[in-house]
Short mmCIF file of C-alpha atoms in Angstrom, two decimals:
data_model
loop_
_atom_site.label_atom_id
_atom_site.label_comp_id
_atom_site.label_asym_id
_atom_site.label_seq_id
_atom_site.Cartn_x
_atom_site.Cartn_y
_atom_site.Cartn_z
CA MET A 1 103.72 72.43 -109.82
CA SER A 2 103.87 70.86 -106.37
CA ILE A 3 102.62 67.32 -105.81
CA CYS A 4 101.95 65.36 -102.64
CA TYR A 5 101.12 61.72 -102.03
CA GLY A 6 100.63 59.55 -98.98
CA ASN A 7 99.71 55.98 -98.17
CA SER A 8 99.18 53.80 -95.11
CA LEU A 9 99.24 50.06 -94.39
CA VAL A 10 97.88 48.41 -91.29
CA GLY A 11 100.36 46.42 -89.20
CA THR A 12 100.04 42.93 -87.82
CA SER A 13 97.69 44.16 -85.06
CA GLY A 14 94.97 44.44 -87.70
CA VAL A 15 93.97 47.92 -86.47
CA ASN A 16 95.57 50.93 -88.16
CA GLY A 17 96.34 53.65 -85.62
CA ASP A 18 97.89 55.94 -88.24
CA SER A 19 96.12 58.69 -90.18
CA PHE A 20 97.27 61.23 -92.74
CA TYR A 21 95.71 64.14 -94.59
CA ILE A 22 96.69 66.16 -97.67
CA SER A 23 94.76 69.33 -98.47
CA PRO A 24 93.30 69.61 -102.00
CA ASP A 25 95.80 72.36 -102.87
CA ASN A 26 98.77 70.32 -101.52
CA LYS A 27 99.68 73.21 -99.20
CA VAL A 28 99.03 71.37 -95.93
CA PHE A 29 99.82 67.76 -95.14
CA MET A 30 100.06 65.88 -91.89
CA LEU A 31 100.60 62.51 -90.28
CA SER A 32 99.44 61.25 -86.89
CA ASP A 33 100.32 58.00 -85.14
CA GLY A 34 98.16 56.85 -82.26
CA ALA A 35 100.23 55.13 -79.57
CA SER A 36 99.70 51.41 -79.05
CA GLY A 37 99.55 52.15 -75.33
CA ALA A 38 96.24 53.93 -75.96
CA GLY A 39 94.66 50.62 -76.96
CA SER A 40 93.25 49.50 -80.29
CA GLU A 41 90.31 51.90 -80.18
CA GLY A 42 92.21 54.71 -78.49
CA LYS A 43 95.02 54.87 -81.03
CA VAL A 44 92.49 55.16 -83.86
CA ILE A 45 90.60 57.93 -82.05
CA MET A 46 93.86 59.81 -81.51
CA SER A 47 95.09 59.72 -85.10
CA ARG A 48 91.69 60.44 -86.64
CA THR A 49 91.11 63.37 -84.28
CA CYS A 50 94.35 64.92 -85.56
CA ALA A 51 93.55 64.39 -89.24
CA GLU A 52 89.94 65.54 -88.98
CA THR A 53 90.90 68.70 -87.09
CA VAL A 54 93.36 69.75 -89.79
CA LYS A 55 90.92 68.80 -92.57
CA ASN A 56 88.13 70.84 -90.99
CA ASN A 57 90.34 73.93 -90.58
CA PRO A 58 91.71 74.80 -94.04
CA PHE A 59 94.86 76.91 -93.99
CA SER A 60 93.89 78.64 -97.25
CA SER A 61 90.82 80.27 -95.68
CA SER A 62 92.13 80.73 -92.15
CA GLY A 63 93.56 84.22 -92.66
CA LEU A 64 96.47 83.17 -90.43
CA SER A 65 100.19 83.11 -91.03
CA ALA A 66 101.61 79.61 -91.39
CA ARG A 67 103.19 79.76 -87.93
CA ASN A 68 99.98 80.90 -86.26
CA TYR A 69 97.93 78.34 -88.16
CA LEU A 70 100.18 75.48 -87.05
CA ASP A 71 100.16 76.70 -83.45
CA LYS A 72 96.36 76.86 -83.57
CA MET A 73 96.13 73.32 -84.93
CA VAL A 74 98.46 71.88 -82.26
CA TRP A 75 96.58 73.53 -79.40
CA GLU A 76 93.15 72.65 -80.79
CA ILE A 77 94.16 69.01 -81.28
CA ASN A 78 95.72 68.94 -77.81
CA ASP A 79 92.51 70.27 -76.27
CA LYS A 80 90.36 67.72 -78.11
CA LEU A 81 92.58 64.81 -77.09
CA THR A 82 92.57 66.01 -73.50
CA GLU A 83 88.78 66.21 -73.52
CA VAL A 84 88.27 62.75 -74.99
CA SER A 85 90.86 61.26 -72.62
CA ARG A 86 88.95 62.67 -69.67
CA SER A 87 85.59 61.48 -70.96
CA ARG A 88 86.94 57.96 -71.56
CA LYS A 89 89.02 58.00 -68.35
CA SER A 90 91.92 56.68 -70.40
CA LEU A 91 94.83 58.54 -72.01
CA ILE A 92 94.33 58.85 -75.77
CA PHE A 93 97.79 59.82 -76.98
CA GLY A 94 100.24 59.64 -79.87
CA THR A 95 102.47 61.63 -82.20
CA LEU A 96 101.77 64.38 -84.71
CA VAL A 97 103.60 66.20 -87.51
CA ILE A 98 102.07 68.91 -89.71
CA CYS A 99 103.57 70.88 -92.59
CA ALA A 100 102.20 74.04 -94.21
CA VAL A 101 103.67 75.41 -97.44
CA CYS A 102 103.38 79.10 -98.27
CA GLY A 103 105.13 80.22 -101.44
CA ASP A 104 108.69 78.93 -101.31
CA ASN A 105 108.69 78.31 -97.58
CA ALA A 106 107.66 75.25 -95.58
CA TYR A 107 106.69 75.40 -91.92
CA VAL A 108 106.74 72.23 -89.84
CA VAL A 109 105.59 71.35 -86.32
CA SER A 110 106.24 68.00 -84.71
CA ALA A 111 105.42 66.27 -81.43
CA GLY A 112 106.78 62.78 -80.83
CA ASP A 113 108.92 60.34 -82.79
CA SER A 114 107.27 60.46 -86.22
CA PRO A 115 110.05 62.17 -88.20
CA ALA A 116 109.91 64.85 -90.89
CA TYR A 117 112.77 64.78 -93.41
CA PHE A 118 113.94 67.54 -95.76
CA ILE A 119 115.44 66.21 -99.00
CA ARG A 120 117.46 68.25 -101.50
CA ASN A 121 119.49 66.59 -104.25
CA ASN A 122 119.50 63.28 -102.34
CA ALA A 123 120.93 64.96 -99.23
CA VAL A 124 118.58 64.46 -96.28
CA SER A 125 118.20 65.98 -92.83
CA ARG A 126 115.61 65.63 -90.10
CA ILE A 127 113.63 68.81 -89.43
CA ALA A 128 111.53 70.01 -86.49
CA LYS A 129 113.04 67.22 -84.39
CA PRO A 130 111.49 67.19 -80.90
CA LYS A 131 113.76 66.97 -77.88
CA LYS A 132 113.91 63.71 -75.98
CA LYS A 133 113.13 63.78 -72.28
CA TYR A 134 116.80 63.12 -71.56
CA GLN A 135 117.96 66.12 -73.61
CA ASN A 136 118.87 68.07 -70.47
CA LEU A 137 121.51 65.43 -69.67
CA VAL A 138 123.05 66.03 -73.10
CA ASP A 139 122.88 69.81 -72.65
CA MET A 140 124.67 69.49 -69.29
CA GLY A 141 127.47 67.52 -70.94
CA LEU A 142 126.91 64.43 -68.79
CA PHE A 143 126.29 62.14 -71.78
CA SER A 144 126.42 62.37 -75.53
CA GLU A 145 123.20 61.93 -77.48
CA GLU A 146 124.72 58.82 -79.08
CA GLN A 147 125.43 57.26 -75.67
CA LEU A 148 121.88 57.80 -74.49
CA GLU A 149 120.35 56.61 -77.75
CA GLU A 150 122.35 53.40 -77.48
CA ALA A 151 121.29 52.92 -73.86
CA VAL A 152 117.63 53.38 -74.79
CA ARG A 153 117.95 50.92 -77.68
CA ARG A 154 119.08 48.25 -75.21
CA LEU A 155 115.82 48.59 -73.31
CA PRO A 156 112.72 46.54 -74.19
CA GLU A 157 110.88 48.22 -77.07
CA HIS A 158 107.81 49.03 -74.99
CA MET A 159 110.01 51.28 -72.81
CA TRP A 160 111.38 53.46 -75.62
CA SER A 161 108.36 55.74 -75.53
CA MET A 162 109.24 56.80 -71.98
CA PHE A 163 111.79 59.19 -73.46
CA ASP A 164 109.55 60.78 -76.10
CA THR A 165 106.94 63.52 -75.87
CA PHE A 166 103.36 62.87 -76.93
CA MET A 167 100.10 64.67 -77.32
CA PRO A 168 98.12 65.58 -75.35
CA SER A 169 99.90 67.24 -72.43
CA VAL A 170 98.95 70.05 -70.05
CA VAL A 171 101.05 72.39 -72.20
CA PRO A 172 101.81 70.72 -75.56
CA GLU A 173 105.50 70.26 -76.28
CA TYR A 174 106.35 70.51 -79.95
CA SER A 175 109.17 71.57 -82.24
CA TYR A 176 108.89 74.12 -85.03
CA GLU A 177 111.10 74.80 -88.04
CA GLU A 178 110.98 76.91 -91.18
CA ILE A 179 112.57 75.72 -94.43
CA CYS A 180 113.29 77.74 -97.56
CA LEU A 181 112.36 75.59 -100.54
CA GLU A 182 113.86 75.34 -104.01
CA ARG A 183 112.31 73.64 -107.00
CA GLY A 184 112.69 69.87 -106.65
CA ASP A 185 113.01 69.87 -102.85
CA MET A 186 110.98 67.27 -100.98
CA ILE A 187 109.59 66.85 -97.47
CA ALA A 188 108.80 63.36 -96.22
CA LEU A 189 106.72 62.54 -93.15
CA CYS A 190 106.96 59.01 -91.76
CA CYS A 191 105.55 57.12 -88.82
CA ASP A 192 108.05 55.24 -86.67
CA GLY A 193 106.92 51.98 -88.26
CA VAL A 194 108.71 53.21 -91.40
CA SER A 195 111.61 55.17 -89.89
CA ASP A 196 112.57 52.34 -87.51
CA CYS A 197 113.12 50.05 -90.50
CA LEU A 198 114.44 52.44 -93.15
CA SER A 199 117.26 54.94 -92.68
CA ALA A 200 116.84 58.57 -93.71
CA GLY A 201 119.40 57.97 -96.44
CA TYR A 202 117.49 55.02 -97.84
CA ILE A 203 114.28 57.04 -97.88
CA SER A 204 116.01 59.93 -99.66
CA GLU A 205 117.67 57.71 -102.26
CA ASN A 206 114.47 55.88 -103.12
CA ILE A 207 111.96 58.73 -103.36
CA SER A 208 111.32 59.91 -106.91
CA ALA A 209 109.22 62.92 -107.83
CA VAL A 210 108.70 61.41 -111.27
CA ASN A 211 107.21 58.23 -109.80
CA LEU A 212 106.07 59.57 -106.45
CA ARG A 213 103.16 57.20 -105.88
CA GLN A 214 105.17 54.11 -106.77
CA SER A 215 108.21 55.11 -104.74
CA VAL A 216 106.20 55.92 -101.59
CA ASP A 217 104.34 52.62 -101.87
CA MET A 218 107.65 50.83 -102.35
CA LEU A 219 109.10 52.40 -99.20
CA ILE A 220 106.13 51.31 -97.12
CA ASN A 221 106.21 47.76 -98.47
CA THR A 222 109.97 47.52 -97.97
CA ALA A 223 109.61 48.67 -94.36
CA LYS A 224 106.94 46.02 -93.83
CA GLU A 225 109.11 43.27 -95.30
CA ARG A 226 112.14 44.25 -93.19
CA SER A 227 110.11 44.46 -90.00
CA LEU A 228 108.57 41.03 -90.55
CA GLU A 229 112.01 39.56 -91.28
CA GLU A 230 113.63 41.06 -88.19
CA LYS A 231 110.82 40.94 -85.63
CA SER A 232 108.11 38.69 -87.13
CA TYR A 233 105.61 41.54 -86.75
CA CYS A 234 105.23 45.09 -88.01
CA ASP A 235 103.78 48.34 -86.78
CA ASP A 236 101.37 50.39 -88.86
CA LEU A 237 103.20 51.97 -91.80
CA THR A 238 102.47 55.45 -93.15
CA ALA A 239 104.38 57.97 -95.25
CA VAL A 240 103.51 61.29 -96.91
CA VAL A 241 105.86 63.00 -99.37
CA TYR A 242 105.63 66.53 -100.77
CA CYS A 243 107.58 67.61 -103.87
CA HIS A 244 108.00 71.34 -104.43
#
């Protein structure tokens, strides 16, 4: 029987701009991370708009395929964020990742830098990874992805987001991937507050289906401790893990 658990801790700002949702049947789960650049109120509006939209549109009663359901959610969320940004005359933006499970298949959409990881037998890979805005330079062979990642890391942190895609946009940019699941496989969704402090390997090695709640809580608390040690502050911290 599948299980799913998520948790979230507010960062040192005192205002949690992250939200997550898990459907009662564990078939749909999502994570949204409102950007700090949207302001304290704006980042909360962004993330809650994402979570409430998915919650109010159950996959189980939609009559849609998983792919069509996820497309519908992305576009509906994008339209709502665009509308509220216009009404507030301020961009309400952030990142989003949603997963829908149908039988032994998982379908994932992602916009922005909140990663989704697929874990099988402690081997981990990132799935539905969105393209960075410099991806065309990699595709043209002018630079390697590693070279550009290193160059970006040398920039002040507040400039990193210049190279990511966010929601909303005129036409939402998002990645999609399908995964065939086996018993015991896991999918982990993390905000960048977690993934910036913990490697994918560390997350994989320390997630346990037997003690899912405790291991997810431990990951979040470990990320908080490392962030405070390295930077004296921490972002909001959220993770959701599904075990098939």
